[in-house]
Short mmCIF file of C-alpha atoms in Angstrom, two decimals:
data_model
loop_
_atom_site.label_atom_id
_atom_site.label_comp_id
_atom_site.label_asym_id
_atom_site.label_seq_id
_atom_site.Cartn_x
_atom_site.Cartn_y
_atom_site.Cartn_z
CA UNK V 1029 22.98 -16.93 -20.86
CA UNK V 1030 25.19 -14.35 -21.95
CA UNK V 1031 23.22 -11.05 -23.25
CA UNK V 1032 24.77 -11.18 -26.91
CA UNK V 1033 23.33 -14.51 -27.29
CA UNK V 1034 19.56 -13.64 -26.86
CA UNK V 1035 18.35 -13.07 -30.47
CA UNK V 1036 17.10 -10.03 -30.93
CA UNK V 1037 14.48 -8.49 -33.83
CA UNK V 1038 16.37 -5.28 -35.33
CA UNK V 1039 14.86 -1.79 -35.05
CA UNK V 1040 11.44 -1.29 -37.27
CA UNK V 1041 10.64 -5.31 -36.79
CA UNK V 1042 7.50 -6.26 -36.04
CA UNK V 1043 7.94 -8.61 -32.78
CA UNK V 1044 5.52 -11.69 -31.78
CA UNK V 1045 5.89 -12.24 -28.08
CA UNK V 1046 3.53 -15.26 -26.22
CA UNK V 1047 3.51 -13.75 -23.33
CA UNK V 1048 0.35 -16.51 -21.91
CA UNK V 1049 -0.61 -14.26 -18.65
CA UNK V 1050 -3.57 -15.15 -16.74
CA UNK V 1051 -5.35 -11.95 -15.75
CA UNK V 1052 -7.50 -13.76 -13.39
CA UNK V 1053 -4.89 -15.95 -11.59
CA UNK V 1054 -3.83 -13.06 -9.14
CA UNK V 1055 -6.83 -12.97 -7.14
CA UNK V 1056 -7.37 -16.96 -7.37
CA UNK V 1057 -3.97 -17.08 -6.39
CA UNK V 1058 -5.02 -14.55 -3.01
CA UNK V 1059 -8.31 -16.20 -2.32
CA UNK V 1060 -6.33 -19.33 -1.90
CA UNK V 1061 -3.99 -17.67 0.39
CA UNK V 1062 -6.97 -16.06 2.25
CA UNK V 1063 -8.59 -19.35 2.38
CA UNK V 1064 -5.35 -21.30 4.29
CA UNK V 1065 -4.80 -18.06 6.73
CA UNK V 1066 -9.21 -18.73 7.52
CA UNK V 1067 -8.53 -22.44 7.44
CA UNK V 1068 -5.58 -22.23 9.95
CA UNK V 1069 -7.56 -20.23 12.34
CA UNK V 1070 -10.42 -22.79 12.37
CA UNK V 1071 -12.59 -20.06 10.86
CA UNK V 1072 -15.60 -21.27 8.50
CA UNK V 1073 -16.28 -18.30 6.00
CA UNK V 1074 -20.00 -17.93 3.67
CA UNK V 1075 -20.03 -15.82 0.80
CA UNK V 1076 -23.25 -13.99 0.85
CA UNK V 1077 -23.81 -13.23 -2.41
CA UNK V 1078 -27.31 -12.17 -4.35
CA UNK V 1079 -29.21 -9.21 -6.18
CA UNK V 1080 -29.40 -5.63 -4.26
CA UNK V 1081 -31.73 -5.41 -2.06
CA UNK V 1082 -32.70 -9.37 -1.87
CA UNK V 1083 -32.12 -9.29 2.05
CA UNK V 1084 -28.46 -10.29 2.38
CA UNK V 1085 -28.17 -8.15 5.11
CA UNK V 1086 -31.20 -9.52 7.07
CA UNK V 1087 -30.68 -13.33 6.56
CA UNK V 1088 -26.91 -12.32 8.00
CA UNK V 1089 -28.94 -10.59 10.90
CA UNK V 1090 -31.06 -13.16 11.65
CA UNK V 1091 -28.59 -16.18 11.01
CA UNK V 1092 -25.98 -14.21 13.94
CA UNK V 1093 -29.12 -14.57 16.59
CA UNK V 1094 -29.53 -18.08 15.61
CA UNK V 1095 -26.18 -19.18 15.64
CA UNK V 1096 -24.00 -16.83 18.28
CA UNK V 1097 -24.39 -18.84 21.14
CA UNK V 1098 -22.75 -22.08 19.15
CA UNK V 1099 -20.45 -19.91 17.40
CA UNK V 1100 -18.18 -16.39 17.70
CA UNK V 1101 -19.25 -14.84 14.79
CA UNK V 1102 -17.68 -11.76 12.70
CA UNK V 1103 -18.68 -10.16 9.56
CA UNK V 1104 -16.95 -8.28 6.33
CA UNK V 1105 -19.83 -6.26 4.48
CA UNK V 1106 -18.64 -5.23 1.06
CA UNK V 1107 -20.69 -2.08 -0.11
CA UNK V 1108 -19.97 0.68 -2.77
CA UNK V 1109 -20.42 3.09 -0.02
CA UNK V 1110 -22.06 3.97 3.42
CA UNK V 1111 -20.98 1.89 7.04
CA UNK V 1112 -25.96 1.54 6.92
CA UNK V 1113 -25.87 -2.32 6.52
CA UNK V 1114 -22.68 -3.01 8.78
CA UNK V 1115 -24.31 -1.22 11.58
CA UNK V 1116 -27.04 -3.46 11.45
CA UNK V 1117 -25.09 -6.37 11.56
CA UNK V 1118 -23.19 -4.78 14.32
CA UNK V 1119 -26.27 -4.22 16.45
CA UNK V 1120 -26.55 -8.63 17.10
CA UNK V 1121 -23.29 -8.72 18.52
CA UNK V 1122 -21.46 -9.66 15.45
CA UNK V 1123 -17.55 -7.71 15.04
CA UNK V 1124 -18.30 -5.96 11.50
CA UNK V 1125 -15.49 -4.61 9.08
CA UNK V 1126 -17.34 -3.14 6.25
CA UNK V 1127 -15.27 -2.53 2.94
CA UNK V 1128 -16.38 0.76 0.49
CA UNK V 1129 -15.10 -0.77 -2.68
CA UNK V 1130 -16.10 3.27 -4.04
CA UNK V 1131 -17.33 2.64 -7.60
CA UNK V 1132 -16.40 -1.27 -8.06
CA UNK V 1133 -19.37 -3.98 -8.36
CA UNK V 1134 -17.72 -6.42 -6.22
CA UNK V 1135 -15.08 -7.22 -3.74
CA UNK V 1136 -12.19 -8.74 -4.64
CA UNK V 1137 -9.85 -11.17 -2.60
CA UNK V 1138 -7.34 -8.36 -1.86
CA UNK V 1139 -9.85 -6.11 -0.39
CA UNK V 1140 -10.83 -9.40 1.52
CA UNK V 1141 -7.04 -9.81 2.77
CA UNK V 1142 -6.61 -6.53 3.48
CA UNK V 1143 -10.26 -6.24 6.19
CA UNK V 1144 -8.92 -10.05 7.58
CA UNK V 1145 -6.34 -8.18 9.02
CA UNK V 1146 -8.84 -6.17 10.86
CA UNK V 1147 -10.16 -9.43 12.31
CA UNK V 1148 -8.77 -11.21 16.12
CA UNK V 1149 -9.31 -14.50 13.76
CA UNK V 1150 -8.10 -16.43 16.22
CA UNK V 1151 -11.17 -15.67 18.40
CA UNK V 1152 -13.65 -16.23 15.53
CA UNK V 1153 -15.36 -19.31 14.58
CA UNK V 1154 -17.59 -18.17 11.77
CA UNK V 1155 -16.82 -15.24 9.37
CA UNK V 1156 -19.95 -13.87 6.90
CA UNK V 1157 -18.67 -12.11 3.93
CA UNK V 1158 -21.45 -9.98 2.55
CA UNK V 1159 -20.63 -9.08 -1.34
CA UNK V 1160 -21.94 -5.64 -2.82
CA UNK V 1161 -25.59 -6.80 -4.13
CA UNK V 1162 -24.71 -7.77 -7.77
CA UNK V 1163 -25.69 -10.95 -9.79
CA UNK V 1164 -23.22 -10.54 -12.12
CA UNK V 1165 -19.28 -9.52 -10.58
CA UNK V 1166 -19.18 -11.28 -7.35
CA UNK V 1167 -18.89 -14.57 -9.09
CA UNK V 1168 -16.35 -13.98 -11.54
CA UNK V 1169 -13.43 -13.36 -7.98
CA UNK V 1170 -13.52 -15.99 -5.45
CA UNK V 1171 -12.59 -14.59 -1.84
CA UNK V 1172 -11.31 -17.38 -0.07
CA UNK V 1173 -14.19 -18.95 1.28
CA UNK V 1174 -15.72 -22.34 1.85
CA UNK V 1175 -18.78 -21.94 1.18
CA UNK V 1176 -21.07 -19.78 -0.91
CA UNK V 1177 -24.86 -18.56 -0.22
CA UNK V 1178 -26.49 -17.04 -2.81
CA UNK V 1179 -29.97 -15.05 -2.08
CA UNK V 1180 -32.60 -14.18 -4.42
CA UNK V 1181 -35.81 -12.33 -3.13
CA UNK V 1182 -39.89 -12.98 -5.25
CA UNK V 1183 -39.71 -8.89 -5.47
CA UNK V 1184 -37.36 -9.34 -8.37
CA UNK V 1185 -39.68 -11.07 -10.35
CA UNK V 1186 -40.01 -14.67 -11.78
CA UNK V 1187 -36.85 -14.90 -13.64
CA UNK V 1188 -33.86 -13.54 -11.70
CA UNK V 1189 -32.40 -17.71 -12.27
CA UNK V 1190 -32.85 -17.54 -15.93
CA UNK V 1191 -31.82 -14.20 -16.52
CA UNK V 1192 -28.65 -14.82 -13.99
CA UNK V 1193 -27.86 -18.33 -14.26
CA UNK V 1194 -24.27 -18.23 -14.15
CA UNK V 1195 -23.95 -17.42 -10.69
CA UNK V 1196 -26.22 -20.57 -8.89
CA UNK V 1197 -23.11 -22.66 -10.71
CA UNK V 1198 -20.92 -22.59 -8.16
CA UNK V 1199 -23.33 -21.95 -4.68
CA UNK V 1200 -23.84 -24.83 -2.02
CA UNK V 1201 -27.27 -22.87 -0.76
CA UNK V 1202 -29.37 -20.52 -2.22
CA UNK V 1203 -32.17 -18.36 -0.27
CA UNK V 1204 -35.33 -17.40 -2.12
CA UNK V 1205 -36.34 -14.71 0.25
CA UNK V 1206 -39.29 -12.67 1.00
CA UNK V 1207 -41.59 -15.55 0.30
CA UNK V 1208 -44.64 -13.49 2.37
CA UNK V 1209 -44.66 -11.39 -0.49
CA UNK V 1210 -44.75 -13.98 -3.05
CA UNK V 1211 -48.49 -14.05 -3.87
CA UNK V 1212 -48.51 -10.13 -4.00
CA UNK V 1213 -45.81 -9.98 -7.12
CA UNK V 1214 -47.39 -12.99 -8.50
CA UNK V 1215 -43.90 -15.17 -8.72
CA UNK V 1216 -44.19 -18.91 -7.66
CA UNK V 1217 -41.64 -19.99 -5.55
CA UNK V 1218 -41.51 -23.11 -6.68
CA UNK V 1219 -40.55 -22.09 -10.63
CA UNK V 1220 -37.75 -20.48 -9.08
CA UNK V 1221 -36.36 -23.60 -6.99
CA UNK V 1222 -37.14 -25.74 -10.07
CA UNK V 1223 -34.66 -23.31 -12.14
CA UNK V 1224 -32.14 -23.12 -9.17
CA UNK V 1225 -32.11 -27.12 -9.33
CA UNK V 1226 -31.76 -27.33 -13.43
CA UNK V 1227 -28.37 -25.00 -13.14
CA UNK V 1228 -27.20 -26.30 -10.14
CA UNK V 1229 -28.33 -29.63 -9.17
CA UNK V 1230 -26.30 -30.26 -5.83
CA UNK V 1231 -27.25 -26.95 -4.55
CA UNK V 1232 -29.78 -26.64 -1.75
CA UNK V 1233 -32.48 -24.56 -2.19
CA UNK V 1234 -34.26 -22.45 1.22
CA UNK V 1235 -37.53 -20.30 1.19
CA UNK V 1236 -37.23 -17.74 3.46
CA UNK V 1237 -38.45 -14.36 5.02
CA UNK V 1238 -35.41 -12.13 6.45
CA UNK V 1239 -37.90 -10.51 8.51
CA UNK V 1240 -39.15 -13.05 10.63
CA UNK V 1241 -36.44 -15.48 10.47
CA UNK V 1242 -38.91 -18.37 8.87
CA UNK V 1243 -36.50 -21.00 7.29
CA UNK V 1244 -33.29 -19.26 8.43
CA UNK V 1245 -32.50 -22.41 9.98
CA UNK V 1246 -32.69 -24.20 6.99
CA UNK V 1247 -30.09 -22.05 5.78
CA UNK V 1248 -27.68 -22.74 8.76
CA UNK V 1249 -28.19 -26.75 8.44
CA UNK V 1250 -27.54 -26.61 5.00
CA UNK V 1251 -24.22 -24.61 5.49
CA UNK V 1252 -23.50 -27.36 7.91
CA UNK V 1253 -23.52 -24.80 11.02
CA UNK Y 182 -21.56 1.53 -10.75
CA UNK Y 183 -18.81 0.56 -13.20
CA UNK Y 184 -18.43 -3.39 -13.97
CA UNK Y 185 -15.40 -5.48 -13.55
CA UNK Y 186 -14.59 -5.37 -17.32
CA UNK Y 187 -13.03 -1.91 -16.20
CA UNK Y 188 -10.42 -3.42 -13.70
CA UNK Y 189 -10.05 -6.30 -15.82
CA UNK Y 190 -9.16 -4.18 -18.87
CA UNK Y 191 -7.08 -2.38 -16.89
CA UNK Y 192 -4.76 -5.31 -15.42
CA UNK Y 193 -4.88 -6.35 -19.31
CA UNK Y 194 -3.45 -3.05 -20.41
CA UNK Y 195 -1.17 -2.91 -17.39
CA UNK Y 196 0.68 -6.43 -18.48
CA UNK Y 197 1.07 -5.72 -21.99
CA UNK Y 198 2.76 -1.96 -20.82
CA UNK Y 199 5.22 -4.10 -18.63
CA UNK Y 200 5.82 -6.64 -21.43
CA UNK Y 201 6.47 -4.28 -24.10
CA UNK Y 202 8.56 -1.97 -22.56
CA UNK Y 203 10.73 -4.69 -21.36
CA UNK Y 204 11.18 -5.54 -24.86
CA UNK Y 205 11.96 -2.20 -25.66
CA UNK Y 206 9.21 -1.85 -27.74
CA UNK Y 207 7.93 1.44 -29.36
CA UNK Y 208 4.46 0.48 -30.48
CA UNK Y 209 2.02 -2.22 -29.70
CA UNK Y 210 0.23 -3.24 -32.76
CA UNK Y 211 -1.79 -6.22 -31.59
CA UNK Y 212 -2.86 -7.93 -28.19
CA UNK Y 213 -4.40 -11.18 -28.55
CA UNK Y 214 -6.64 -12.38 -26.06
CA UNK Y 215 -8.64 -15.68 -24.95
CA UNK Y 216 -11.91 -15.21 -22.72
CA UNK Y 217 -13.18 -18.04 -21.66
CA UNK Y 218 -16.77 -18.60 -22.10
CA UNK Y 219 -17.50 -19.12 -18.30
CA UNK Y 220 -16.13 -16.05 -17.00
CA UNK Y 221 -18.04 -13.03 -16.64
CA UNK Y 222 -16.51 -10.54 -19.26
CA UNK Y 223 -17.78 -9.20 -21.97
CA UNK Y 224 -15.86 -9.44 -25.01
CA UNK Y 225 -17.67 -6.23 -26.28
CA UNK Y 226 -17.20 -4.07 -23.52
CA UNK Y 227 -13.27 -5.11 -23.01
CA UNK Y 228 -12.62 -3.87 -26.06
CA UNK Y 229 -14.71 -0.72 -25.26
CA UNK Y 230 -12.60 -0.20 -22.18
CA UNK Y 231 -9.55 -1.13 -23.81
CA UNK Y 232 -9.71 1.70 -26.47
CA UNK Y 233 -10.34 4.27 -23.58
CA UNK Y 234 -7.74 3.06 -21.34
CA UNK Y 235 -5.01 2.22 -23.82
CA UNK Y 236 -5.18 6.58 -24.83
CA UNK Y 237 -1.48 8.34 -24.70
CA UNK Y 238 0.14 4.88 -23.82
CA UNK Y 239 3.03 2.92 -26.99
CA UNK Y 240 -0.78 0.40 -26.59
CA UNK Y 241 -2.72 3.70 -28.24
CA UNK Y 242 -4.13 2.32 -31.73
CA UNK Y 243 -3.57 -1.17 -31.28
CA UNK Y 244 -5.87 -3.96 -32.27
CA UNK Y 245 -7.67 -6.06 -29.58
CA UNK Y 246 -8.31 -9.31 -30.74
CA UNK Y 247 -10.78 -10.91 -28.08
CA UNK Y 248 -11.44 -14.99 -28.53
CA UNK Y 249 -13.99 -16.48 -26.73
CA UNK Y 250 -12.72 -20.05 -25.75
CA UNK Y 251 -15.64 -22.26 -25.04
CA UNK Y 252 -15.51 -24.01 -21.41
CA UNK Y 253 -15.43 -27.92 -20.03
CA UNK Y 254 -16.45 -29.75 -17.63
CA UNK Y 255 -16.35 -33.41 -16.41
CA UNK Y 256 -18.44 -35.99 -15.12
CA UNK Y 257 -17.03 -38.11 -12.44
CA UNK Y 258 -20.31 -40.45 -12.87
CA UNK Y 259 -19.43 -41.43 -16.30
CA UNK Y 260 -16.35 -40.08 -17.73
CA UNK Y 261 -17.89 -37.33 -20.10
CA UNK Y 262 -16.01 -34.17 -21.06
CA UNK Y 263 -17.03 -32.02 -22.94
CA UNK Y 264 -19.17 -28.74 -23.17
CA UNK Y 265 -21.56 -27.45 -20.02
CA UNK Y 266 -24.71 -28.65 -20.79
CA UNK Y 267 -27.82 -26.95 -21.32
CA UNK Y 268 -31.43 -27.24 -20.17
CA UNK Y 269 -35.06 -25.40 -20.27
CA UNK Y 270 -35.55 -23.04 -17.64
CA UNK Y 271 -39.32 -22.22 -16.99
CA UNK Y 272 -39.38 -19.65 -19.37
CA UNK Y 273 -40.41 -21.09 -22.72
CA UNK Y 274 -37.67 -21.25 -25.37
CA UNK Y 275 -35.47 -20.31 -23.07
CA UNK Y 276 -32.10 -22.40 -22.10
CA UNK Y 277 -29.92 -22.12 -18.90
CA UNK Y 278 -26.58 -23.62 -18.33
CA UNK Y 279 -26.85 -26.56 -16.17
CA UNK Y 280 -24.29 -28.54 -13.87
CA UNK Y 281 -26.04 -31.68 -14.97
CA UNK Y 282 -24.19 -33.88 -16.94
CA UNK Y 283 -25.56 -34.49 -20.86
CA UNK Y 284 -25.09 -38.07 -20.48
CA UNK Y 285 -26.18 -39.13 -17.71
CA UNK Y 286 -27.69 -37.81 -14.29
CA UNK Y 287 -24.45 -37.17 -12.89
CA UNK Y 288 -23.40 -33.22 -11.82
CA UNK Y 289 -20.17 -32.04 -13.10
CA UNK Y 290 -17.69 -30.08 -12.37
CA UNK Y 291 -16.01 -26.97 -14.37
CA UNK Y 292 -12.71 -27.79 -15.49
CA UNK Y 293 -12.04 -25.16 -18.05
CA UNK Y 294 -13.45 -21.60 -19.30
CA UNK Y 295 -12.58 -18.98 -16.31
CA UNK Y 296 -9.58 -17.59 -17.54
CA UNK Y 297 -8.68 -14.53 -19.22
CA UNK Y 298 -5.49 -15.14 -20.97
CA UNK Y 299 -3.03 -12.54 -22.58
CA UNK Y 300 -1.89 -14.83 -24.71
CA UNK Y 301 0.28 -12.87 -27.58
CA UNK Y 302 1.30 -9.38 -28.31
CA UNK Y 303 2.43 -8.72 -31.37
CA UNK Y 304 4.92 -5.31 -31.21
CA UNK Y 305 7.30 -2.84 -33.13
CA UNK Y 306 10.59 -2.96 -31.63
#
């Protein structure tokens, strides 16, 4: 179409354009690509996802000593700042690429493209993707992977489900961890899988304890590892 | 720690710039936008970030009108659509969103509600 054709509002008008733009389409659009480039490479990724300082690190710790024999396993681990956690992940044998996001609350599937990169993913089986500890971000920008673990430890108190619910909505497995210290911070771990089931009915709920690996093989059967 | 309502408001402010000055435009008086009610932003706080962030650009001054669009979801089990349900958590009087369908004991699945949609700006050429 010629130029002079277009209709155009005169100087001083007031213009209504629909311009319909999805803000949040971009990164859907990259976790989709991140998820064929993982898919293509046989590579099963997790989301680990939960509050700070619920134990993501150690369930991710003690899931790599279960499970490296059966598979070759690599890790991202998204935090604000510091390489702490990803040297503790590092330590079982696991490749690590940690990702300073600097001041943002979550990673996002670019930052997720750009450590994949990092990755030989063609000699990797099973890829952990540790979020920055946040109840609230991490859910709002899928990354691309299959499957999604959210953990949850008693030290947060009794209502970390009802006061986060929004974020059990879309995880296969969640961990309630720390369960030793359940009776010391009075929480019953049973409330909390009873309000993990309301939101999310097909999820599966674990009890564990990061530190001695009690029910971490729970988690791994119900990722279907 | 900043939340995502910063990089969201940002991407916001970032299309409207490219829109308007591809119209030529020399003010923007009005962005119109739809949240959905299952994302994770903050109608509030986008406009809080959008008066900051919108400072010495043709956006400065403009009105930000945020919708919240409510979400659906659908049962497979028996056909419902409709709203995400709600259910008592084990906090008295207090409700959390639920997966489980409101008609029957089938678990649905989100079909609507995550966007965030520019959807008109309204500009002085």
């Amino acid at each position: 179409m010629a130029d002079s054709e277009v209709v155009r509002a005169g100087e001083g008008e007031v213009y209504d354009v629909e311009l319909d733009e999805n803000i949040l389409k971009a990164n859907r659009e990259l976790a989709e690509e991140n998820q064929n480039l993982l898919k293509k490479n046989n590579v099963v990724a997790v989301d680990v996802m939960g509050s700070i300082g619920a134990g993501k690190t150690s369930l991710i710790e003690r899931l790599a000593d279960q499970l490296s024999k059966r598979y070759r396993i690599a890790a991202l681990k998204g935090d604000l700042t510091t390489t702490i956690d990803a040297e503790m992940i590092r330590r079982h044998g696991v490749e690590v690429v940690p990702i300073n996001t600097g001041k943002e609350c979550h990673l996002d599937a670019n930052l997720v493209r750009k450590a994949l990169k990092r990755l030989p993913l063609n000699k990797i089986d099973l890829l952990f993707i540790e979020n920055v500890g946040n109840l609230i971000c991490p859910a709002e920008f899928p990354l691309g992977s299959e499957k999604r673990l959210v953990v949850i430890s008693v030290t947060e108190g009794p209502y970390m489900v009802v006061k986060h619910p929004f974020i059990f909505l879309d995880a296969e497995v969640v961990a309630i961890n720390k369960i030793d210290l359940a009776s010391a911070m009075g929480v019953e771990i049973k409330n909390l899988r009873a309000d993990v089931k309301k939101v999310n009915p097909k999820s599966e709920v674990v009890f564990t304890n990061g530190r001695t690996g009690e029910g971490v093989n729970r988690i791994a059967e119900a990722l279907g590892l | 720690m900043e939340m995502h309502e910063v990089s969201i408001t940002t991407q916001i402010v970032e299309s409207v710039k490219t829109e308007a000055t591809e119209q030529k435009a020399r003010k923007v008086l009005e962005v119109y936008l739809q949240i959905g009610c299952l994302t994770f932003l903050n109608p509030e706080q986008v406009k809080f970030w959008y008066e900051i962030l919108t400072k010495d650009t043709i956006l400065e001054g403009s009105r930000l009108v945020a919708e919240e669009v409510r979400g659906s979801v659908h049962c497979s089990a028996c056909g419902y659509s409709g709203g995400l349900g709600q259910v008592d958590s084990s906090l008295p009087h207090m409700l959390m969103p639920t997966l489980q369908c409101p008609e029957c004991n089938g678990v649905v699945k989100v079909v609507d509600g995550r966007d965030c949609v520019v959807k008109r700006i309204k500009m002085l050429i």
